[in-house]
Coordinates of N, CA, C and O in Angstrom, one line a residue:
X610 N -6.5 3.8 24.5 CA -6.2 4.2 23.1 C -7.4 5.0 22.5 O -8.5 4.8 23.0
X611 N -7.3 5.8 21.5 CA -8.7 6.4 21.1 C -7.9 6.8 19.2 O -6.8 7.3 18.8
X612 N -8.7 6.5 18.8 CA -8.9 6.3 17.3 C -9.8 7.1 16.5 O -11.0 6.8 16.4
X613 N -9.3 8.2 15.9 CA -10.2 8.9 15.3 C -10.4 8.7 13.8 O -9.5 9.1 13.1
X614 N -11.2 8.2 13.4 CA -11.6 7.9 12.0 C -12.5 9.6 11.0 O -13.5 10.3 11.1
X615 N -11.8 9.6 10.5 CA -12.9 11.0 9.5 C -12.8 9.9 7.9 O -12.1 8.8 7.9
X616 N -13.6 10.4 6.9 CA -13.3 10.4 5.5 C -13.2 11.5 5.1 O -13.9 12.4 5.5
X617 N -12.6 11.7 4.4 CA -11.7 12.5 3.3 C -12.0 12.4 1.9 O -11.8 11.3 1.5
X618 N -12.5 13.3 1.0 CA -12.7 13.5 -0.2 C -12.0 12.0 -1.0 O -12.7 11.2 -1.6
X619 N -11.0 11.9 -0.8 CA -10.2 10.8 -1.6 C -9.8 9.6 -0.6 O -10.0 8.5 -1.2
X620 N -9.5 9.4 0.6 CA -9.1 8.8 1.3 C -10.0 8.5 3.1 O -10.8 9.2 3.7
X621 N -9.5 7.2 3.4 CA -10.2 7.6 5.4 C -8.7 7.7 5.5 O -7.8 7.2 4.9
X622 N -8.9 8.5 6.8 CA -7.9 8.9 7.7 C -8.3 8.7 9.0 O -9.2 9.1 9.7
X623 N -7.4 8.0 9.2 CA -7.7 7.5 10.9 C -6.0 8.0 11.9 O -4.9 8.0 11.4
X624 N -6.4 8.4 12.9 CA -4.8 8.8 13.8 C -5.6 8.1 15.0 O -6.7 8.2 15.6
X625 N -4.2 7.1 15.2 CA -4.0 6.3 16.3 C -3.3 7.2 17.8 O -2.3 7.9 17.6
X626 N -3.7 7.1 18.9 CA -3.2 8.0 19.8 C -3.1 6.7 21.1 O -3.9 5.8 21.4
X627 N -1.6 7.0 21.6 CA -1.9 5.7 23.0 C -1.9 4.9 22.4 O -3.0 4.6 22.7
X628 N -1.4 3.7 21.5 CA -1.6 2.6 21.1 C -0.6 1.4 21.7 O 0.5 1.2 21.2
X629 N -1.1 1.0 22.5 CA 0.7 0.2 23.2 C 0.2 -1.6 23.1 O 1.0 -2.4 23.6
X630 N -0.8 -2.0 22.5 CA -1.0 -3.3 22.6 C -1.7 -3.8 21.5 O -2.8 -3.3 21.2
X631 N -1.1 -4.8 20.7 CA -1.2 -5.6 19.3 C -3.1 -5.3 19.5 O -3.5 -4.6 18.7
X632 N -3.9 -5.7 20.2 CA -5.1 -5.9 20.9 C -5.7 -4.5 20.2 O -6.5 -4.4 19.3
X633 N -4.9 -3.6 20.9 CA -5.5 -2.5 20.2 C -5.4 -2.0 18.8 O -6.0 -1.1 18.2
X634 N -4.5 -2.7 18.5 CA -4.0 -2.4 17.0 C -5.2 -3.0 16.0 O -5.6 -2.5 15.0
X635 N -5.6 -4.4 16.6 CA -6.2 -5.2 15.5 C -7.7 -4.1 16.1 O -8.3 -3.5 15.2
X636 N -8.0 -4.1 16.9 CA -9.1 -3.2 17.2 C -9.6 -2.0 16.0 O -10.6 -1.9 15.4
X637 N -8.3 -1.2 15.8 CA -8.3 0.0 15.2 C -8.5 -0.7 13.9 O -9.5 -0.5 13.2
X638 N -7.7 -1.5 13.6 CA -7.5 -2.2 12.4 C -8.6 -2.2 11.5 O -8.7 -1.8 10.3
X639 N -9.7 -3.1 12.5 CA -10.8 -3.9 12.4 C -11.5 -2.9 11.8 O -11.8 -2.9 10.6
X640 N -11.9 -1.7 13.1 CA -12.7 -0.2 12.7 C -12.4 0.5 11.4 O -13.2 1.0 10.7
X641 N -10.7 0.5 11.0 CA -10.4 1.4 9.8 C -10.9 0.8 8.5 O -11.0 1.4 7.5
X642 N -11.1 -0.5 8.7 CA -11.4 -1.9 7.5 C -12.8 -1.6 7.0 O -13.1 -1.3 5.8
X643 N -14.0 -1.5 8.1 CA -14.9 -1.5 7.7 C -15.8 -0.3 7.6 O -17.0 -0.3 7.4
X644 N -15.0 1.0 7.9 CA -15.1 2.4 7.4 C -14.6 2.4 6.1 O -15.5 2.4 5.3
X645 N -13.6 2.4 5.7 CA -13.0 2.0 4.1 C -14.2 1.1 3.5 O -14.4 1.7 2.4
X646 N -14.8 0.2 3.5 CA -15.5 -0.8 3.3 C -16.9 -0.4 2.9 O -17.5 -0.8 1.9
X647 N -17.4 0.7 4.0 CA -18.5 1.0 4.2 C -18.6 2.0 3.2 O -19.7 2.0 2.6
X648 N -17.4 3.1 2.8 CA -17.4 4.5 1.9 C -16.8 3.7 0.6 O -17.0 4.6 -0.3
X649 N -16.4 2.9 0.2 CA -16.1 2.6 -0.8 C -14.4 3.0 -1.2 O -13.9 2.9 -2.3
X650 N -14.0 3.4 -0.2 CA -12.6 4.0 -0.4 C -11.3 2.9 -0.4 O -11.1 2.1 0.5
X651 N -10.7 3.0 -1.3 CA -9.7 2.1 -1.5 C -8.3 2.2 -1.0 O -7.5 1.2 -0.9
X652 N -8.0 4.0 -0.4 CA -7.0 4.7 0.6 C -6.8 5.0 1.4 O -7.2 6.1 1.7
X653 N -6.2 4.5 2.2 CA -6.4 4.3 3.7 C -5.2 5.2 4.5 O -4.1 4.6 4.3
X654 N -5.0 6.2 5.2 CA -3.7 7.0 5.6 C -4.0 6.7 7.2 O -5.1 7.0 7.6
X655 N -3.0 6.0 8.2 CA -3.3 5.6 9.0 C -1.9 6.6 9.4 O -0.8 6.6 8.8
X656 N -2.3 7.4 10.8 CA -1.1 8.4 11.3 C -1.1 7.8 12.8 O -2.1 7.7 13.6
X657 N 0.2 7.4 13.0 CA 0.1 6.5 14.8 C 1.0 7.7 15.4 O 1.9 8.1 14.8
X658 N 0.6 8.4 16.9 CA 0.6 8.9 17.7 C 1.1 8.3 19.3 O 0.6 7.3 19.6
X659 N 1.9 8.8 20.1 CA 2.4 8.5 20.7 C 2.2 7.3 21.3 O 1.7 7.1 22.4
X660 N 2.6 6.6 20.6 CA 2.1 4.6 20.8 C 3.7 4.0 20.8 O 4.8 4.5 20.6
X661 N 3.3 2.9 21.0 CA 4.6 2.3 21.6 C 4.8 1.2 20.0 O 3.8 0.7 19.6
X662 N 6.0 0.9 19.2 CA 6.1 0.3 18.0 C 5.6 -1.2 18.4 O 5.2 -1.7 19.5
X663 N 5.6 -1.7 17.0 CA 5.3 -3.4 17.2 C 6.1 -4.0 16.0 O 5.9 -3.7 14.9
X664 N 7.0 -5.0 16.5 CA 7.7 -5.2 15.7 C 7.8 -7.0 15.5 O 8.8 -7.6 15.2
X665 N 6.6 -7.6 15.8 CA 6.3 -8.9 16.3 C 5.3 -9.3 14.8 O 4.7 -10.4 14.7
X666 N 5.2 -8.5 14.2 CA 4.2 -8.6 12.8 C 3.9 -9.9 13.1 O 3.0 -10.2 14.0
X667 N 4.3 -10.6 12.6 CA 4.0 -12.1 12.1 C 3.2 -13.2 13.2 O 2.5 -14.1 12.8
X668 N 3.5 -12.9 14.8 CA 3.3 -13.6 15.8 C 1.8 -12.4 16.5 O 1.0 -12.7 17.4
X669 N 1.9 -11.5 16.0 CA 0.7 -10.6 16.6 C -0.9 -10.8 15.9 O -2.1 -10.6 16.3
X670 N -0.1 -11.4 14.5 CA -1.4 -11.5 13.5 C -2.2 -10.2 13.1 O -3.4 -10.1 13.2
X671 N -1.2 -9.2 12.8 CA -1.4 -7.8 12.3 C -1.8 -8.0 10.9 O -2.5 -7.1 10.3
X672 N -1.3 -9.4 10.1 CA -1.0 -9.2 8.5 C -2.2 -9.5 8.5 O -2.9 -8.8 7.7
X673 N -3.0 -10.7 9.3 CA -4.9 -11.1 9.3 C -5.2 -9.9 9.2 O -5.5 -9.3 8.2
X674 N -5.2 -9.6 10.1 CA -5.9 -7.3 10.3 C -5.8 -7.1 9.1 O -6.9 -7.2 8.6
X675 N -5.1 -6.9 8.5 CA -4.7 -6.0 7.1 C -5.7 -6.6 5.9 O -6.3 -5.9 5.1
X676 N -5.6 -7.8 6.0 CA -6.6 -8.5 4.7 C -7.8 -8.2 4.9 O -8.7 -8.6 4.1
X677 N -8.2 -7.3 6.2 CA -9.7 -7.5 6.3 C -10.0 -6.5 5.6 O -11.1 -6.0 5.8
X678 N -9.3 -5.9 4.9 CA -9.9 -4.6 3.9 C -9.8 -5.2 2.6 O -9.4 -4.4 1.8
X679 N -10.2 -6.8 1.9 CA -10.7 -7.3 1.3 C -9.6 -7.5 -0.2 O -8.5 -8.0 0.0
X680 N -10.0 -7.2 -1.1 CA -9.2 -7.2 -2.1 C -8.1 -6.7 -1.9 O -8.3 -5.5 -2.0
X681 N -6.7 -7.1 -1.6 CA -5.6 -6.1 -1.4 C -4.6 -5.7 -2.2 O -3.5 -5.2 -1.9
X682 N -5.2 -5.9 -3.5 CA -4.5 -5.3 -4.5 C -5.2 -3.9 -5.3 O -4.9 -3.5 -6.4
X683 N -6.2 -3.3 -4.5 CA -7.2 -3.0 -5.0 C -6.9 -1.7 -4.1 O -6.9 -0.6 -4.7
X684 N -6.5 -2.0 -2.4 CA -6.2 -1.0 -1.6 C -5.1 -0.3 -1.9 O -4.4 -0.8 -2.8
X685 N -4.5 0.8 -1.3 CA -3.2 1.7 -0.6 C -3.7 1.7 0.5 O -4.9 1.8 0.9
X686 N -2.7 1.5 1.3 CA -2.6 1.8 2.9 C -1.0 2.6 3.8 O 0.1 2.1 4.1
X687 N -1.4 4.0 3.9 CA 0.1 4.6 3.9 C -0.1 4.9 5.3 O -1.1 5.5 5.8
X688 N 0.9 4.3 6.0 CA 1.7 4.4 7.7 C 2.0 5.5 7.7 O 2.5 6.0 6.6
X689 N 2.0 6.4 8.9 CA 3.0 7.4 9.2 C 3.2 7.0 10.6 O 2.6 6.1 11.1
X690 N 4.3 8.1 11.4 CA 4.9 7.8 12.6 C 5.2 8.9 13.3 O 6.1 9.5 12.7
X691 N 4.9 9.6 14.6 CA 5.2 10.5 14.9 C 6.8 10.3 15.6 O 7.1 11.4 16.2
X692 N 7.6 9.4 15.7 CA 8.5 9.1 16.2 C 9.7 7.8 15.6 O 9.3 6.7 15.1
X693 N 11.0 8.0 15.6 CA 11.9 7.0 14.3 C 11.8 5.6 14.9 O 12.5 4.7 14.4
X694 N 10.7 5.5 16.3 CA 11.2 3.7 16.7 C 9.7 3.0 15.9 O 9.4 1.9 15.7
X695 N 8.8 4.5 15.5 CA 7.3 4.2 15.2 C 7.7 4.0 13.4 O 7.2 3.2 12.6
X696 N 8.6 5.0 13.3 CA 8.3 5.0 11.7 C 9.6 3.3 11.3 O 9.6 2.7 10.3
X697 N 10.3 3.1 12.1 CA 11.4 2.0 12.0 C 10.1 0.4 12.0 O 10.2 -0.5 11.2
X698 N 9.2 0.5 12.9 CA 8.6 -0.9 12.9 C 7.2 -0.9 11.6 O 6.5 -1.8 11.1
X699 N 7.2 0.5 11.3 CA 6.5 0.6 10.2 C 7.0 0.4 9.1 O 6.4 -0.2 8.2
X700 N 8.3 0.9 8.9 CA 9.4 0.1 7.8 C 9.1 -1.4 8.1 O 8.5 -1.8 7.0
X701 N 9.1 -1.7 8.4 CA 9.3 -3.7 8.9 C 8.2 -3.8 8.5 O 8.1 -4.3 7.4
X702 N 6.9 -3.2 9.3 CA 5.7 -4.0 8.6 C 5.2 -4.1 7.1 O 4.6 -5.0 6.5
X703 N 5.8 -2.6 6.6 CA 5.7 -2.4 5.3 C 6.5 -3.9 4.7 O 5.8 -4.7 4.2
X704 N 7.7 -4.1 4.7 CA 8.7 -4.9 4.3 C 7.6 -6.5 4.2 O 7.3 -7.2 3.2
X705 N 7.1 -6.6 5.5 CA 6.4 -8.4 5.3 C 5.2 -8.1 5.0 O 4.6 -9.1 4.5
X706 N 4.5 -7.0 5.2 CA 2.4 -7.0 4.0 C 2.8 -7.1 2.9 O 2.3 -7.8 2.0
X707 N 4.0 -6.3 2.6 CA 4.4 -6.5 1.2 C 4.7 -7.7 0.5 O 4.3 -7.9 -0.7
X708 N 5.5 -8.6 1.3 CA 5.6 -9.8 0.8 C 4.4 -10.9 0.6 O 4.3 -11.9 -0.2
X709 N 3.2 -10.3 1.7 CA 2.1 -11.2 1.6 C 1.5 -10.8 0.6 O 0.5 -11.5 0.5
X710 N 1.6 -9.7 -0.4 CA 0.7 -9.2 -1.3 C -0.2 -8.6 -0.7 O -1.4 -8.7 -1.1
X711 N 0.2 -7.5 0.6 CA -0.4 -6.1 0.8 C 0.1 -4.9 0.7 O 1.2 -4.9 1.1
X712 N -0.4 -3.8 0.2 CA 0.5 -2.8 -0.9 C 0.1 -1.6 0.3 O -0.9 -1.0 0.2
X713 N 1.1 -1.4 1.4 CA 1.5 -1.2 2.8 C 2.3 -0.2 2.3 O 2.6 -0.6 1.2
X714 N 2.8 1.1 2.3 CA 3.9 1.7 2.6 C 4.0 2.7 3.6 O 3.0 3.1 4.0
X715 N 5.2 3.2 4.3 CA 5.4 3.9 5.7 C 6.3 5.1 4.5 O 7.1 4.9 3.6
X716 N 5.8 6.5 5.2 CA 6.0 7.4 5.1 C 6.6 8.2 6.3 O 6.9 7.8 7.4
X717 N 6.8 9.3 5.8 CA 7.4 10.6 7.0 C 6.8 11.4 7.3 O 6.8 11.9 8.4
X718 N 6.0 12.0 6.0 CA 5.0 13.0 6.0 C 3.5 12.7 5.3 O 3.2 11.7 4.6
X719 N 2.6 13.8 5.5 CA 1.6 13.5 4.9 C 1.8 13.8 3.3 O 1.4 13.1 2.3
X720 N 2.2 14.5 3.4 CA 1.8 15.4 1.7 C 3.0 13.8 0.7 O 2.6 13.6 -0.4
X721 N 3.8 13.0 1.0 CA 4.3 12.2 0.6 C 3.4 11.0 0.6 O 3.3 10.5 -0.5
X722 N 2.7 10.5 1.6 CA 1.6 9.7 1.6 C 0.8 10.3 0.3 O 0.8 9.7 -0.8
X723 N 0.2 11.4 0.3 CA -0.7 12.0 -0.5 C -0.6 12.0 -1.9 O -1.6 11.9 -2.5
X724 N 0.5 12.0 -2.5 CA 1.6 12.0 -3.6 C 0.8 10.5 -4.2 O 0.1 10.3 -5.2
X725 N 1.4 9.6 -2.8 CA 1.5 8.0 -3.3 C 0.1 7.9 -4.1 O -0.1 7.6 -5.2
X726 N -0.8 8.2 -3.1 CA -2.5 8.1 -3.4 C -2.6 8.6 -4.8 O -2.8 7.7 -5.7
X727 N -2.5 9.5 -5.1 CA -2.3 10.1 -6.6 C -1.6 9.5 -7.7 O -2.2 9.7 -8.8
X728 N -0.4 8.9 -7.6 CA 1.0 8.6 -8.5 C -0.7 7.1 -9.1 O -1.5 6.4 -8.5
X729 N -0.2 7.4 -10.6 CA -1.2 6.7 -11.3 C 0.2 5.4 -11.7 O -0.1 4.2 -12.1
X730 N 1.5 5.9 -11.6 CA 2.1 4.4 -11.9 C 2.1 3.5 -11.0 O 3.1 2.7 -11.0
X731 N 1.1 3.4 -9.9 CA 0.7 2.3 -8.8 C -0.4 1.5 -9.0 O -0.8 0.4 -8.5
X732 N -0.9 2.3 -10.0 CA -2.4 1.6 -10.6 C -2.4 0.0 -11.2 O -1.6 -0.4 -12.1
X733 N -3.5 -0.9 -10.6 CA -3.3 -2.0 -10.9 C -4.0 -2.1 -12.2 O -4.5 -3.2 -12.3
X734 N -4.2 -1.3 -13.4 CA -4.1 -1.6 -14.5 C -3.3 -1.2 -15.2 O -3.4 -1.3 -16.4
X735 N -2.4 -0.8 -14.7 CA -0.9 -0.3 -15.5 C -0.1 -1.7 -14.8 O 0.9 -2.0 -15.4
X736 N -0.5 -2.6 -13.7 CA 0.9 -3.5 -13.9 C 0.2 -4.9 -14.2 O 0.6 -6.0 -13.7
X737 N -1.2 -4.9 -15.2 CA -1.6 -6.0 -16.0 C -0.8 -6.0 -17.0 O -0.7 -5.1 -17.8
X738 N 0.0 -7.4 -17.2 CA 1.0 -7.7 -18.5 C -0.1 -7.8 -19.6 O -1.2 -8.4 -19.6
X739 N 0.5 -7.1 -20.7 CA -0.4 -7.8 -22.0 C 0.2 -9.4 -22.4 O 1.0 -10.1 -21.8
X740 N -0.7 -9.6 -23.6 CA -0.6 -11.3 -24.2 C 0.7 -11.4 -24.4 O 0.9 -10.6 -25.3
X741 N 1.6 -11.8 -24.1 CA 3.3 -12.0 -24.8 C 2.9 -12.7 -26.3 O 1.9 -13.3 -26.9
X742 N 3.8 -12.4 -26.5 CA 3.7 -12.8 -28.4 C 4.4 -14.1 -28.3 O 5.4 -14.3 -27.6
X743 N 3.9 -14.8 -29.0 CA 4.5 -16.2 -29.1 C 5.4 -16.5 -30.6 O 4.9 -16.0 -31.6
X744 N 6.6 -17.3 -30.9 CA 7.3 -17.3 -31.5 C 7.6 -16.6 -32.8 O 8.7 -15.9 -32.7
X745 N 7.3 -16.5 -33.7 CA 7.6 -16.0 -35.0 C 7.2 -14.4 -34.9 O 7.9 -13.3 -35.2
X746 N 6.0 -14.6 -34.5 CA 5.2 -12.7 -34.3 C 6.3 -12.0 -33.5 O 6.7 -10.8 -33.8
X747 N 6.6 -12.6 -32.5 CA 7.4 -11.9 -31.6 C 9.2 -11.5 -32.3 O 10.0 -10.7 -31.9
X748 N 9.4 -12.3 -33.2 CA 10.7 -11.9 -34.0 C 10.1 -11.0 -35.4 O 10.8 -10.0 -35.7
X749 N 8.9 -11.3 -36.2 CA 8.8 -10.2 -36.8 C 8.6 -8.9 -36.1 O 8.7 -7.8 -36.6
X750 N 8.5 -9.1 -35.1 CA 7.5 -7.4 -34.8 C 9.4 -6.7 -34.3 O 9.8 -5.5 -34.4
X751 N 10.0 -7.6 -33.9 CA 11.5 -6.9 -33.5 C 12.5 -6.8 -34.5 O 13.5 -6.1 -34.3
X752 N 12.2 -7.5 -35.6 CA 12.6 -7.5 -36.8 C 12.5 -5.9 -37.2 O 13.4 -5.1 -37.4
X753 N 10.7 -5.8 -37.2 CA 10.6 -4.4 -37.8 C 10.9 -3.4 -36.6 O 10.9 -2.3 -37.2
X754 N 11.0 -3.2 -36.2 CA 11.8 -2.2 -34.8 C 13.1 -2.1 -35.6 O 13.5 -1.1 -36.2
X755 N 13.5 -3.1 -35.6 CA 14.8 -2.6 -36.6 C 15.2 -1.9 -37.8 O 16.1 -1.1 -38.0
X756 N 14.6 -2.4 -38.4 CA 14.5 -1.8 -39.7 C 14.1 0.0 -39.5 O 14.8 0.9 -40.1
X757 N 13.0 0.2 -38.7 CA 12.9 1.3 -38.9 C 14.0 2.2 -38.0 O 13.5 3.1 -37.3
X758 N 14.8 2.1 -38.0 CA 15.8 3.1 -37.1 C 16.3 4.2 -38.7 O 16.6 3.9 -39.9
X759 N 16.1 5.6 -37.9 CA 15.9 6.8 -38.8 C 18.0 6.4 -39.2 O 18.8 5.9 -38.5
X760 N 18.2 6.9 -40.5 CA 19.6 6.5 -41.0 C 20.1 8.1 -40.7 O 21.2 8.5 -41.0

């Protein structure tokens, strides 16, 4: 397998080539974690190359790999696939990091990964709830919403 790691202005980019065993996966994993870690980078574009899919997530302990980039609400990490059995098991993994609370998604292209990196309504201070209003305040304040509708 051989793993090429660069940083990028906004993101690390790592492309996986040869990757045919979970072993190697958490390997690469391990190395992309603490390059991100080391630069301070919170986006991670991981491009896999003619490697064989992994669709055993949960029994390979791929989702361990993924937490080791620490805070994971804090990261993006966008999959790509040079092939539909690569980009199909990247669908899947995306489907269960996501459910563990890792913000995973599988792409087609770069410039769509690149988008993601950018798109500011992924930002985890746009999805901090404010204080909910508690009883009476929360009926005046819709009260006046109403009132003001233009006649």
């Amino acid at each position: 397998m051989l793993c090429e790691i660069t940083v990028e202005p906004d993101y690390v980019k790592a492309e996986l080539f040869n990757r045919n065993t979970t072993e190697d996966t958490r390997d690469a994993l391990a190395a992309i974690a603490a390059e991100a870690r080391k630069n301070g980078c919170s986006q991670v574009l991981i491009s896999v190359h003619a490697s064989r899919p992994i669709f055993k997530v949960e029994q390979s302990g791929l989702l361990d790999c993924l937490k080791q980039f620490g805070e994971m609400s804090r990261y993006r990490i966008a999959l790509m696939g040079d092939s539909e059995e690569l980009r199909l098991s990247h669908q899947y993994l995306e489907s269960v990091a996501r459910r563990a609370g890792i913000n995973v998604r599988s792409f087609s292209s770069k410039q769509a990964a690149l988008y993601w990196f950018t798109d500011r309504r992924w930002s985890p201070d746009r999805r901090r709830r404010q204080e909910p209003w508690e009883g009476e305040d929360r009926r005046r304040q819709w009260r006046r919403s109403l009132s003001i509708r233009p006649a």
